[in-house]
mmCIF file of C-alpha atoms in Angstrom:
data_model
loop_
_atom_site.group_PDB
_atom_site.id
_atom_site.type_symbol
_atom_site.label_atom_id
_atom_site.label_comp_id
_atom_site.label_asym_id
_atom_site.label_seq_id
_atom_site.Cartn_x
_atom_site.Cartn_y
_atom_site.Cartn_z
ATOM 1 C CA MET A 11 1.639 191.222 119.101
ATOM 2 C CA SER A 12 0.798 188.593 116.524
ATOM 3 C CA ASP A 13 3.266 185.739 115.971
ATOM 4 C CA MET A 14 3.302 186.848 112.364
ATOM 5 C CA TYR A 15 5.525 189.757 113.357
ATOM 6 C CA THR A 16 7.763 187.847 115.764
ATOM 7 C CA LEU A 17 11.328 187.595 114.521
ATOM 8 C CA GLN A 18 13.292 184.460 115.293
ATOM 9 C CA GLY A 19 16.945 184.855 116.119
ATOM 10 C CA PRO A 20 19.692 182.401 115.177
ATOM 11 C CA THR A 21 19.698 179.070 116.977
ATOM 12 C CA GLU A 22 23.489 179.010 116.665
ATOM 13 C CA TRP A 23 25.581 182.112 116.098
ATOM 14 C CA ARG A 24 28.374 182.056 113.551
ATOM 15 C CA THR A 25 31.628 183.165 115.149
ATOM 16 C CA ASN A 26 34.371 181.643 113.005
ATOM 17 C CA ARG A 27 35.190 183.794 109.991
ATOM 18 C CA SER A 28 37.901 181.436 108.691
ATOM 19 C CA VAL A 29 38.579 182.398 105.054
ATOM 20 C CA LEU A 30 36.578 185.224 103.487
ATOM 21 C CA SER A 31 35.459 185.671 99.902
ATOM 22 C CA TYR A 32 35.104 189.030 98.163
ATOM 23 C CA SER A 33 31.343 189.112 98.776
ATOM 24 C CA SER A 34 31.859 188.335 102.474
ATOM 25 C CA LEU A 35 34.379 191.153 102.737
ATOM 26 C CA LYS A 36 31.898 193.605 101.215
ATOM 27 C CA VAL A 37 29.176 192.565 103.670
ATOM 28 C CA LEU A 38 31.583 192.868 106.608
ATOM 29 C CA GLU A 39 32.610 196.299 105.406
ATOM 30 C CA ARG A 40 28.981 197.381 105.207
ATOM 31 C CA CYS A 41 27.678 195.751 108.397
ATOM 32 C CA PRO A 42 29.472 193.102 110.518
ATOM 33 C CA LEU A 43 26.196 192.187 112.246
ATOM 34 C CA GLN A 44 24.557 191.497 108.887
ATOM 35 C CA TRP A 45 27.428 189.162 108.018
ATOM 36 C CA GLN A 46 26.939 187.261 111.268
ATOM 37 C CA LEU A 47 23.143 187.099 111.012
ATOM 38 C CA GLU A 48 23.233 185.852 107.426
ATOM 39 C CA ARG A 49 25.738 183.098 108.215
ATOM 40 C CA SER A 50 24.346 181.844 111.521
ATOM 41 C CA ARG A 51 22.209 178.716 111.851
ATOM 42 C CA TYR A 52 18.414 178.965 111.982
ATOM 43 C CA GLY A 53 17.014 175.602 113.016
ATOM 44 C CA ASP A 54 17.384 173.245 110.051
ATOM 45 C CA PHE A 55 18.971 175.947 107.907
ATOM 46 C CA GLU A 56 22.762 176.137 108.093
ATOM 47 C CA ARG A 57 22.490 179.844 107.303
ATOM 48 C CA PHE A 58 19.744 182.393 106.816
ATOM 49 C CA PRO A 59 18.128 181.675 103.439
ATOM 50 C CA SER A 60 18.736 184.692 101.228
ATOM 51 C CA LYS A 61 15.876 185.891 99.055
ATOM 52 C CA PRO A 62 16.366 184.650 95.488
ATOM 53 C CA SER A 63 16.496 187.126 92.623
ATOM 54 C CA GLU A 64 16.133 186.558 88.911
ATOM 55 C CA ALA A 65 19.475 188.218 88.148
ATOM 56 C CA THR A 66 21.395 186.028 90.598
ATOM 57 C CA GLU A 67 19.706 182.765 89.650
ATOM 58 C CA VAL A 68 19.995 183.344 85.903
ATOM 59 C CA GLY A 69 23.596 184.456 86.358
ATOM 60 C CA THR A 70 24.347 181.142 88.056
ATOM 61 C CA ILE A 71 22.914 179.256 85.087
ATOM 62 C CA VAL A 72 24.997 181.327 82.664
ATOM 63 C CA HIS A 73 28.121 180.509 84.678
ATOM 64 C CA GLU A 74 27.296 176.798 84.585
ATOM 65 C CA VAL A 75 26.749 176.825 80.825
ATOM 66 C CA LEU A 76 30.027 178.638 80.149
ATOM 67 C CA GLU A 77 31.982 176.391 82.482
ATOM 68 C CA VAL A 78 30.657 173.208 80.862
ATOM 69 C CA LEU A 79 31.187 174.601 77.369
ATOM 70 C CA PHE A 80 34.753 175.795 77.940
ATOM 71 C CA LYS A 81 35.763 172.535 79.602
ATOM 72 C CA ALA A 82 34.371 170.497 76.713
ATOM 73 C CA LEU A 83 36.107 172.677 74.109
ATOM 74 C CA LYS A 84 39.325 172.560 76.081
ATOM 75 C CA GLU A 85 39.263 168.753 75.860
ATOM 76 C CA VAL A 86 39.456 168.989 72.066
ATOM 77 C CA GLY A 87 42.088 171.737 71.993
ATOM 78 C CA PHE A 88 39.906 174.857 71.614
ATOM 79 C CA PRO A 89 38.918 174.327 67.964
ATOM 80 C CA LYS A 90 38.048 177.206 65.666
ATOM 81 C CA ARG A 91 34.447 178.323 65.657
ATOM 82 C CA ARG A 92 32.384 176.702 62.901
ATOM 83 C CA SER A 93 34.956 173.909 62.622
ATOM 84 C CA PRO A 94 33.679 170.285 62.671
ATOM 85 C CA ALA A 95 35.157 169.719 66.145
ATOM 86 C CA PHE A 96 33.508 172.872 67.475
ATOM 87 C CA ARG A 97 30.141 171.926 65.983
ATOM 88 C CA GLU A 98 30.419 168.431 67.427
ATOM 89 C CA VAL A 99 30.875 169.813 70.945
ATOM 90 C CA LEU A 100 27.798 172.026 70.581
ATOM 91 C CA LYS A 101 25.824 169.125 69.147
ATOM 92 C CA THR A 102 26.762 166.945 72.105
ATOM 93 C CA LEU A 103 26.169 169.521 74.835
ATOM 94 C CA LYS A 104 23.018 171.109 73.366
ATOM 95 C CA PRO A 105 23.365 174.381 75.333
ATOM 96 C CA LEU A 106 19.801 175.556 74.693
ATOM 97 C CA THR A 107 18.333 172.286 75.964
ATOM 98 C CA PHE A 108 20.662 172.485 78.973
ATOM 99 C CA ILE A 109 19.359 175.992 79.732
ATOM 100 C CA GLU A 110 15.720 174.939 79.340
ATOM 101 C CA LYS A 111 16.194 172.128 81.864
ATOM 102 C CA LYS A 112 17.982 174.437 84.285
ATOM 103 C CA LEU A 113 15.214 177.047 84.114
ATOM 104 C CA THR A 114 12.538 174.401 84.662
ATOM 105 C CA HIS A 115 14.419 173.055 87.677
ATOM 106 C CA LEU A 116 14.886 176.603 88.967
ATOM 107 C CA GLN A 117 11.142 177.275 88.916
ATOM 108 C CA THR A 118 10.546 174.133 90.979
ATOM 109 C CA THR A 119 13.303 175.086 93.408
ATOM 110 C CA LEU A 120 11.849 178.564 93.909
ATOM 111 C CA GLN A 121 8.433 177.114 94.734
ATOM 112 C CA ASN A 122 10.002 175.117 97.571
ATOM 113 C CA HIS A 123 12.320 177.893 98.732
ATOM 114 C CA PRO A 124 11.286 179.481 102.075
ATOM 115 C CA ARG A 125 11.696 182.956 100.560
ATOM 116 C CA GLY A 126 11.035 182.134 96.926
ATOM 117 C CA ARG A 127 7.363 183.066 96.876
ATOM 118 C CA GLY A 128 6.698 185.846 94.402
ATOM 119 C CA VAL A 129 10.027 185.477 92.603
ATOM 120 C CA VAL A 130 9.335 185.150 88.891
ATOM 121 C CA ILE A 131 11.884 184.178 86.253
ATOM 122 C CA ARG A 132 10.936 186.219 83.210
ATOM 123 C CA LYS A 133 13.978 185.382 81.121
ATOM 124 C CA THR A 134 13.236 182.925 78.355
ATOM 125 C CA PRO A 135 15.661 180.118 77.448
ATOM 126 C CA HIS A 136 16.569 181.955 74.242
ATOM 127 C CA GLU A 137 17.348 185.170 76.151
ATOM 128 C CA VAL A 138 19.621 183.278 78.541
ATOM 129 C CA PHE A 139 21.212 181.523 75.571
ATOM 130 C CA ARG A 140 21.971 184.875 73.923
ATOM 131 C CA GLU A 141 23.606 186.118 77.129
ATOM 132 C CA CYS A 142 25.752 182.976 77.228
ATOM 133 C CA ALA A 143 26.676 183.473 73.574
ATOM 134 C CA ARG A 144 27.696 187.089 74.185
ATOM 135 C CA LEU A 145 30.016 186.219 77.062
ATOM 136 C CA PHE A 146 31.315 183.160 75.254
ATOM 137 C CA GLN A 147 32.319 185.150 72.174
ATOM 138 C CA GLU A 148 34.120 187.738 74.303
ATOM 139 C CA HIS A 149 36.396 185.129 75.849
ATOM 140 C CA TYR A 150 36.617 182.334 73.299
ATOM 141 C CA GLN A 151 38.424 184.489 70.761
ATOM 142 C CA HIS A 152 41.415 184.332 73.117
ATOM 143 C CA ALA A 153 41.082 180.564 73.357
ATOM 144 C CA GLU A 154 41.164 180.280 69.562
ATOM 145 C CA LEU A 155 44.397 182.264 69.400
ATOM 146 C CA ARG A 156 46.074 179.883 71.792
ATOM 147 C CA SER A 157 44.560 176.764 70.219
ATOM 148 C CA LEU A 158 46.837 173.778 70.734
ATOM 149 C CA SER A 159 48.261 171.703 67.928
ATOM 150 C CA SER A 160 47.094 168.090 67.814
ATOM 151 C CA GLN A 161 50.492 166.894 69.034
ATOM 152 C CA ALA A 162 50.561 169.341 71.930
ATOM 153 C CA HIS A 163 46.975 168.464 72.766
ATOM 154 C CA ARG A 164 47.820 164.758 73.010
ATOM 155 C CA ALA A 165 50.657 165.640 75.367
ATOM 156 C CA LEU A 166 48.241 167.762 77.388
ATOM 157 C CA GLN A 167 45.787 164.887 77.738
ATOM 158 C CA LYS A 168 48.601 162.587 78.805
ATOM 159 C CA ASN A 169 50.084 164.920 81.405
ATOM 160 C CA THR A 170 46.970 166.542 82.861
ATOM 161 C CA THR A 171 45.830 165.174 86.213
ATOM 162 C CA LYS A 172 42.330 165.652 87.527
ATOM 163 C CA GLU A 173 42.091 168.136 90.361
ATOM 164 C CA GLN A 174 40.733 166.432 93.470
ATOM 165 C CA ASN A 175 40.534 169.328 95.887
ATOM 166 C CA PRO A 176 40.936 172.952 94.742
ATOM 167 C CA ARG A 177 41.804 174.025 98.277
ATOM 168 C CA ARG A 178 45.013 172.001 98.081
ATOM 169 C CA ASP A 179 46.217 173.749 94.968
ATOM 170 C CA ARG A 180 49.341 175.734 95.584
ATOM 171 C CA ALA A 181 50.450 178.751 93.604
ATOM 172 C CA SER A 182 53.344 176.883 92.012
ATOM 173 C CA SER A 183 51.193 174.006 90.793
ATOM 174 C CA LEU A 184 48.625 176.432 89.383
ATOM 175 C CA VAL A 185 51.318 178.306 87.484
ATOM 176 C CA HIS A 186 52.626 175.033 86.065
ATOM 177 C CA ARG A 187 49.128 173.962 85.086
ATOM 178 C CA LEU A 188 48.513 177.277 83.368
ATOM 179 C CA GLN A 189 51.794 176.995 81.463
ATOM 180 C CA ARG A 190 50.838 173.499 80.351
ATOM 181 C CA GLU A 191 47.127 173.931 79.686
ATOM 182 C CA ARG A 192 47.061 177.650 78.745
ATOM 183 C CA SER A 193 43.616 178.027 80.345
ATOM 184 C CA LEU A 194 42.056 177.228 83.732
ATOM 185 C CA SER A 195 38.431 177.545 84.811
ATOM 186 C CA GLU A 196 36.721 177.760 88.214
ATOM 187 C CA VAL A 197 40.051 178.217 89.984
ATOM 188 C CA TYR A 198 40.098 178.390 93.774
ATOM 189 C CA LEU A 199 42.671 180.879 95.078
ATOM 190 C CA GLU A 200 43.625 181.530 98.676
ATOM 191 C CA HIS A 201 46.131 183.993 100.099
ATOM 192 C CA PRO A 202 48.931 182.243 102.030
ATOM 193 C CA ASN A 203 48.925 184.739 104.906
ATOM 194 C CA ILE A 204 45.648 186.674 104.800
ATOM 195 C CA PRO A 205 42.312 184.804 105.268
ATOM 196 C CA ILE A 206 40.969 185.774 101.838
ATOM 197 C CA CYS A 207 39.878 183.451 99.039
ATOM 198 C CA GLY A 208 38.051 183.512 95.736
ATOM 199 C CA TYR A 209 36.830 181.393 92.828
ATOM 200 C CA VAL A 210 37.982 182.790 89.486
ATOM 201 C CA ASP A 211 35.840 181.989 86.446
ATOM 202 C CA VAL A 212 38.721 181.730 83.990
ATOM 203 C CA ILE A 213 42.477 182.357 83.874
ATOM 204 C CA TYR A 214 44.325 182.148 80.573
ATOM 205 C CA LYS A 215 47.600 183.063 78.916
ATOM 206 C CA GLU A 216 47.721 185.771 76.272
ATOM 207 C CA GLY A 217 51.289 185.815 75.041
ATOM 208 C CA GLU A 218 53.363 186.250 78.178
ATOM 209 C CA GLU A 219 50.509 187.950 80.031
ATOM 210 C CA VAL A 220 48.139 186.225 82.448
ATOM 211 C CA VAL A 221 44.500 187.270 82.033
ATOM 212 C CA ILE A 222 42.069 186.855 84.933
ATOM 213 C CA ALA A 223 38.414 187.134 83.916
ATOM 214 C CA ASP A 224 35.151 187.003 85.825
ATOM 215 C CA TYR A 225 31.816 186.581 84.039
ATOM 216 C CA LYS A 226 29.227 189.267 84.778
ATOM 217 C CA THR A 227 25.691 189.201 83.417
ATOM 218 C CA GLY A 228 24.375 192.426 84.968
ATOM 219 C CA LYS A 229 25.254 196.076 84.531
ATOM 220 C CA VAL A 230 28.857 197.236 84.829
ATOM 221 C CA HIS A 231 29.725 198.248 88.387
ATOM 222 C CA ASP A 232 32.848 199.602 90.069
ATOM 223 C CA THR A 233 32.939 196.587 92.379
ATOM 224 C CA HIS A 234 33.516 194.304 89.372
ATOM 225 C CA LYS A 235 36.956 195.807 88.789
ATOM 226 C CA GLU A 236 37.666 195.725 92.514
ATOM 227 C CA GLN A 237 36.789 192.027 92.642
ATOM 228 C CA VAL A 238 39.074 191.151 89.729
ATOM 229 C CA MET A 239 41.892 193.177 91.307
ATOM 230 C CA LEU A 240 41.489 191.082 94.458
ATOM 231 C CA TYR A 241 41.730 187.925 92.338
ATOM 232 C CA CYS A 242 44.920 189.304 90.793
ATOM 233 C CA LEU A 243 46.346 189.799 94.279
ATOM 234 C CA LEU A 244 45.463 186.213 95.189
ATOM 235 C CA TRP A 245 47.011 184.895 91.973
ATOM 236 C CA TRP A 246 50.333 186.654 92.471
ATOM 237 C CA SER A 247 50.551 186.103 96.242
#
């Protein structure tokens, strides 16, 4: 048989499952062997390189844009849309230019990816920008409602400490941060007793309620609700 059809097994099998994310749990549920094969070492690769897809790669860019944008707007107290402060943030960040650079870098990365051959990114920068705008508008309206006064914002800047290691966050400190800041992004949560973890896109206060949101750029799927419910469990555990 030709070497072309010879499959190479892992050079080092993954055995430690440590803490599992939602996606890892779904793979384990579907096929434990697949989970192990995907996460084992193959020579220089720490894990089996997954085949890139346009939806996944573009979704990652959308997440990055929203994270950067929300953090910048949070620094100035979540100003009203079309306000001078809001416009200044957009002028500084230049989201469309940011997206164009990310897409250009992505094309280069795919060319060098061991399984990236044939993967084409058809989305234009303006299409990705519109997707970012859609998701942004859905969530920023809540941020506007909880916009901080200038005095409260100065107190926030004074009291907020930069997070060094999300894994060291404890539930109590996260609750205190949420009470103080009203909104958290890219929050790492881990159950104290069960080896389950997750990164939540955004958590914010709406009145006395805590809202946990996860950005999705594809079609609505039942697993989306299941994933957010898991994040809720991690938040309240």
